[in-house]
CSV table of N, CA and C in Angstrom, one decimal:
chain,number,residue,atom,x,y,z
Y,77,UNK,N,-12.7,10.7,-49.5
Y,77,UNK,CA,-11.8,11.8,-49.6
Y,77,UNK,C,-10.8,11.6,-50.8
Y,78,UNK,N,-10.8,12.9,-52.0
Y,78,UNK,CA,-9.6,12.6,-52.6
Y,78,UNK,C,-8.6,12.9,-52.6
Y,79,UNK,N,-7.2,12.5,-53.0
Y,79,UNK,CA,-6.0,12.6,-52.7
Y,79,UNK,C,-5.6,13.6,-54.5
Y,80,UNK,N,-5.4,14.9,-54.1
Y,80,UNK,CA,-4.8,15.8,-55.4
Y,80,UNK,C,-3.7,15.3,-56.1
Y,81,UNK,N,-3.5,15.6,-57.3
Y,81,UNK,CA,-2.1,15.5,-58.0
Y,81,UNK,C,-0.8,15.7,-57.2
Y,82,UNK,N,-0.9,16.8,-56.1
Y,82,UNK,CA,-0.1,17.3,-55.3
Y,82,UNK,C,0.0,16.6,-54.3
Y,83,UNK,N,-0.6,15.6,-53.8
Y,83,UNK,CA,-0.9,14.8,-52.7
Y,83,UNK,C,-1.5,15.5,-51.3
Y,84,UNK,N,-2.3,16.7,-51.9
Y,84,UNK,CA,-3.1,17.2,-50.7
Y,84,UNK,C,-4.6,17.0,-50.6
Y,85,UNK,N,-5.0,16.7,-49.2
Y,85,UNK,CA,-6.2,16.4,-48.4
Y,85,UNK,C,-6.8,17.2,-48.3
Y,86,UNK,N,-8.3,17.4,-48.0
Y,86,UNK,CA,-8.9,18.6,-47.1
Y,86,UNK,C,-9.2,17.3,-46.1
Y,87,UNK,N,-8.6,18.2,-44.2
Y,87,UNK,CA,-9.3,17.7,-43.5
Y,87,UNK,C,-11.3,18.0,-43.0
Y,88,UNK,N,-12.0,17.5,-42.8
Y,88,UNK,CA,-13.3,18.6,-42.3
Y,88,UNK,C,-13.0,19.1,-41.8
Y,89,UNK,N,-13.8,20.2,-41.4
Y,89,UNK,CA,-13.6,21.0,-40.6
Y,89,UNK,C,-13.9,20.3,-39.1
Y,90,UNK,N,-15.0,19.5,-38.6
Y,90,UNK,CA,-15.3,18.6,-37.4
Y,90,UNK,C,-14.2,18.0,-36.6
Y,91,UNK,N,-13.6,17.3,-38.3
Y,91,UNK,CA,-12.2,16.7,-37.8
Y,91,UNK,C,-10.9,17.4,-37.2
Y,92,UNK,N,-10.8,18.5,-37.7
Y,92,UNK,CA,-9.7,19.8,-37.0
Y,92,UNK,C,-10.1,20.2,-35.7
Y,93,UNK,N,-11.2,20.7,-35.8
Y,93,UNK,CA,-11.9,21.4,-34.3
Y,93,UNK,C,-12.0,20.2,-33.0
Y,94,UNK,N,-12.5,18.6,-33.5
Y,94,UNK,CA,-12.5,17.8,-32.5
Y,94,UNK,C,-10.4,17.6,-32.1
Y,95,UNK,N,-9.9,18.1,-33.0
Y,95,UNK,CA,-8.7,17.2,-33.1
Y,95,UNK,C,-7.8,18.2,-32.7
Y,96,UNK,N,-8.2,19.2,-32.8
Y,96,UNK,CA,-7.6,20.8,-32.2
Y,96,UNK,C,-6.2,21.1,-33.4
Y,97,UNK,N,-6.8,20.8,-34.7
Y,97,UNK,CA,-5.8,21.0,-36.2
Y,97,UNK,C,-6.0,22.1,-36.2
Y,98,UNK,N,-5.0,23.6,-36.1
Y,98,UNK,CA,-6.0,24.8,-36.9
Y,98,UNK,C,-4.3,25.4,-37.8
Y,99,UNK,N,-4.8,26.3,-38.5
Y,99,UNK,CA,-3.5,26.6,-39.5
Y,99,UNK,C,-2.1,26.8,-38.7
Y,100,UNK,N,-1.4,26.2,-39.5
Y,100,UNK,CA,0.3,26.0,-38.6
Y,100,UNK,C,0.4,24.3,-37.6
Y,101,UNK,N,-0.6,24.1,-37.9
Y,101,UNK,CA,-0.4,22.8,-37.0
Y,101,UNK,C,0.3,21.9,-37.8
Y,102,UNK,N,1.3,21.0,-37.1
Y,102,UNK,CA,2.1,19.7,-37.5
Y,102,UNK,C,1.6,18.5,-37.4
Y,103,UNK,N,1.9,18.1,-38.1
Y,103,UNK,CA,1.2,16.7,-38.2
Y,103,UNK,C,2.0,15.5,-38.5
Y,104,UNK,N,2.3,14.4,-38.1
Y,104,UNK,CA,3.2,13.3,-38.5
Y,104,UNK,C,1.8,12.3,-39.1
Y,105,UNK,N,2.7,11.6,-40.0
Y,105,UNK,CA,2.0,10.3,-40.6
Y,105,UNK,C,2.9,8.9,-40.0
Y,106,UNK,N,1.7,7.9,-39.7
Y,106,UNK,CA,2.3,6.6,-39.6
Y,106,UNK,C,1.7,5.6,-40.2
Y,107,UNK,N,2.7,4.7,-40.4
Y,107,UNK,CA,2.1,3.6,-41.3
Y,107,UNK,C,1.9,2.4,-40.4
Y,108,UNK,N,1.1,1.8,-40.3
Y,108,UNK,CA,1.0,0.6,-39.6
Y,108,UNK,C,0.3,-0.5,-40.3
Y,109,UNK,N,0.9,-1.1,-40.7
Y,109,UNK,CA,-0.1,-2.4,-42.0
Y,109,UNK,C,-0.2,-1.4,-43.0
Y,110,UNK,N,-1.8,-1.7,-43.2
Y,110,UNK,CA,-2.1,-1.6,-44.4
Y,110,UNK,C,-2.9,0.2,-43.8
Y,111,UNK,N,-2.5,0.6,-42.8
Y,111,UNK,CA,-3.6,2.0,-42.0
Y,111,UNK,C,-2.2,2.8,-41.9
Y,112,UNK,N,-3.2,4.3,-42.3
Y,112,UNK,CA,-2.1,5.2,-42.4
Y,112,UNK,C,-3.1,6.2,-41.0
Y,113,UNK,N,-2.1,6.7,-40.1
Y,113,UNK,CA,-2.7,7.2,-38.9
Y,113,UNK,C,-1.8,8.5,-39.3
Y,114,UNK,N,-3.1,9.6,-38.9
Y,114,UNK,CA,-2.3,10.7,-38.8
Y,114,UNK,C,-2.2,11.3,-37.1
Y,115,UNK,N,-1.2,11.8,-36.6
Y,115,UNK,CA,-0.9,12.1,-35.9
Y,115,UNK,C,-0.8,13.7,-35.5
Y,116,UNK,N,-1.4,14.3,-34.3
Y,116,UNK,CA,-1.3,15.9,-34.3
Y,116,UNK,C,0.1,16.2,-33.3
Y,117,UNK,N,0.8,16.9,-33.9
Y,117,UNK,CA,2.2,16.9,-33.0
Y,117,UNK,C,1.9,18.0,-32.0
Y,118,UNK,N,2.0,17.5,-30.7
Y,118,UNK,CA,1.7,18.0,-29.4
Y,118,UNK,C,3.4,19.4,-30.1
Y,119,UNK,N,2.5,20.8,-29.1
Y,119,UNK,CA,3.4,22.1,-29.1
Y,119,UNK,C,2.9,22.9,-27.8
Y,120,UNK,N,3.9,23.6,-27.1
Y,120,UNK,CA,3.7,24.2,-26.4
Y,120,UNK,C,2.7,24.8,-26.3
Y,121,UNK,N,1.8,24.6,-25.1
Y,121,UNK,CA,0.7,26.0,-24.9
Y,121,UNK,C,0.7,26.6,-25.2
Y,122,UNK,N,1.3,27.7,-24.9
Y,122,UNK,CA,1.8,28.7,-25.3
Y,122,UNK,C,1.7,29.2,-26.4
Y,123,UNK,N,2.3,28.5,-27.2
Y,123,UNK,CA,2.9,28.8,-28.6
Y,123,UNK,C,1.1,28.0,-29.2
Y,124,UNK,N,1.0,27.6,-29.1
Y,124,UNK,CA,-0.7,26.9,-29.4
Y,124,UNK,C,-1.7,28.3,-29.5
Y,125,UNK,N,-1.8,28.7,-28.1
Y,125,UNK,CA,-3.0,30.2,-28.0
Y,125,UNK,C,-2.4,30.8,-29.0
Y,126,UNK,N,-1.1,31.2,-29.0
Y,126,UNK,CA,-0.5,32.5,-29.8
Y,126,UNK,C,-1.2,32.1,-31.3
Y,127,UNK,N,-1.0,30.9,-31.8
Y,127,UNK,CA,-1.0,30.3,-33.1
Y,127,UNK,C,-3.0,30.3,-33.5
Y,128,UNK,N,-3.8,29.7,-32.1
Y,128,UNK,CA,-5.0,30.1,-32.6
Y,128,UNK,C,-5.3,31.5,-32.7
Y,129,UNK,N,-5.2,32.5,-31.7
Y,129,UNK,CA,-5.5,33.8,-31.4
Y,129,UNK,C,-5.0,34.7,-32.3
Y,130,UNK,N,-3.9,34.5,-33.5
Y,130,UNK,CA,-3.5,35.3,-34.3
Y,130,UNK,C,-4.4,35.7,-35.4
Y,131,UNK,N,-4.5,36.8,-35.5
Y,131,UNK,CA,-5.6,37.5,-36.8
Y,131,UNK,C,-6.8,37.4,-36.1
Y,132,UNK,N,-7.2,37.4,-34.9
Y,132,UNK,CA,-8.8,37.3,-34.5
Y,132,UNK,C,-8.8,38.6,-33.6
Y,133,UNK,N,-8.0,39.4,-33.4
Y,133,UNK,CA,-8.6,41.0,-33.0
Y,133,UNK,C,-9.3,41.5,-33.9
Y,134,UNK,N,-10.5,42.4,-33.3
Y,134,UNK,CA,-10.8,42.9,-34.2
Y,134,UNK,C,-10.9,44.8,-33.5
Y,135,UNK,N,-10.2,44.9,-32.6
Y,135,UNK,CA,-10.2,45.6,-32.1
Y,135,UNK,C,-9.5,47.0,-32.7
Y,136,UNK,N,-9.2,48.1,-32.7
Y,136,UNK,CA,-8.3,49.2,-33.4
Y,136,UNK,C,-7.6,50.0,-32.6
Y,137,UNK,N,-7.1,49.3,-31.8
Y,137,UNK,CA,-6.2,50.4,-31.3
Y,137,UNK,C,-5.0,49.9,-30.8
Y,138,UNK,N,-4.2,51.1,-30.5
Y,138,UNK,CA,-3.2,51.0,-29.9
Y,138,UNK,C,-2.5,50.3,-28.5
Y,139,UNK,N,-1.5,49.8,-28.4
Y,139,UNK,CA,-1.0,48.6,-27.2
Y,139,UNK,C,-1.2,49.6,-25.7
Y,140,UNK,N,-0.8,51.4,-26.1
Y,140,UNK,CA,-1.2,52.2,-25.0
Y,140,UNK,C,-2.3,52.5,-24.6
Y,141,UNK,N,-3.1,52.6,-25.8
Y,141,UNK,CA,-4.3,53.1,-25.4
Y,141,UNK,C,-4.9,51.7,-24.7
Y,142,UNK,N,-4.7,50.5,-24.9
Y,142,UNK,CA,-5.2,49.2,-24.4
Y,142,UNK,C,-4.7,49.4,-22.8
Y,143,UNK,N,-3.6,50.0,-22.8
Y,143,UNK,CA,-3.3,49.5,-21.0
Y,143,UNK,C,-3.9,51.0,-21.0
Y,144,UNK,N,-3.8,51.9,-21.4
Y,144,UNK,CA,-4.6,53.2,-20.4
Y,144,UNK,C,-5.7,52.5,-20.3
Y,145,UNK,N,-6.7,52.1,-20.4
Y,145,UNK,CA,-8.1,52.0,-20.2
Y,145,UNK,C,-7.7,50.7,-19.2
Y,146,UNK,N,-6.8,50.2,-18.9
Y,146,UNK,CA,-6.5,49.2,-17.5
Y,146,UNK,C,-6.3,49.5,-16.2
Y,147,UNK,N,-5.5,51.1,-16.9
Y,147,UNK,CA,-5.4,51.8,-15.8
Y,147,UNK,C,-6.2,52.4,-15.6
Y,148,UNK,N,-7.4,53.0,-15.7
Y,148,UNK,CA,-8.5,53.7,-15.4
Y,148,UNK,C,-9.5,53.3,-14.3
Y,149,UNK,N,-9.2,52.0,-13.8
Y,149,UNK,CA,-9.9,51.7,-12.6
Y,149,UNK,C,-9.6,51.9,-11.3
């Protein structure tokens, strides 16, 4: 893996998905010796779904028309 002029990484992709990294996620670095560990900073549940689930509707409609058709049963 190379390190940019900017000092940015690509993680794989394997590594994100096993590691549950997806965009917006925090990360701490630690040094221990001569090993640099990266760390995924635990975030509320919550706040986690909202952060994967964002931009993956693909749906078109409206927040009413979504609950009318809830109500229709």
């Amino acid at each position: 893996m190379k390190v940019t002029g900017k000092g940015q990484v690509t993680i794989p992709v394997k590594v994100r998905e096993q590691m549950g990294i997806y965009p917006g996620s925090k990360l701490n670095f630690v040094i221990k010796g001569d090993a640099l560990l990266i760390e995924r900073v635990a975030i509320k549940a919550a706040t986690s779904l909202s952060q994967i689930m964002r931009g993956k509707g693909s749906v078109k409609m409206s927040t009413d028309e979504i609950l009318a058709l809830t109500r229709m049963v």
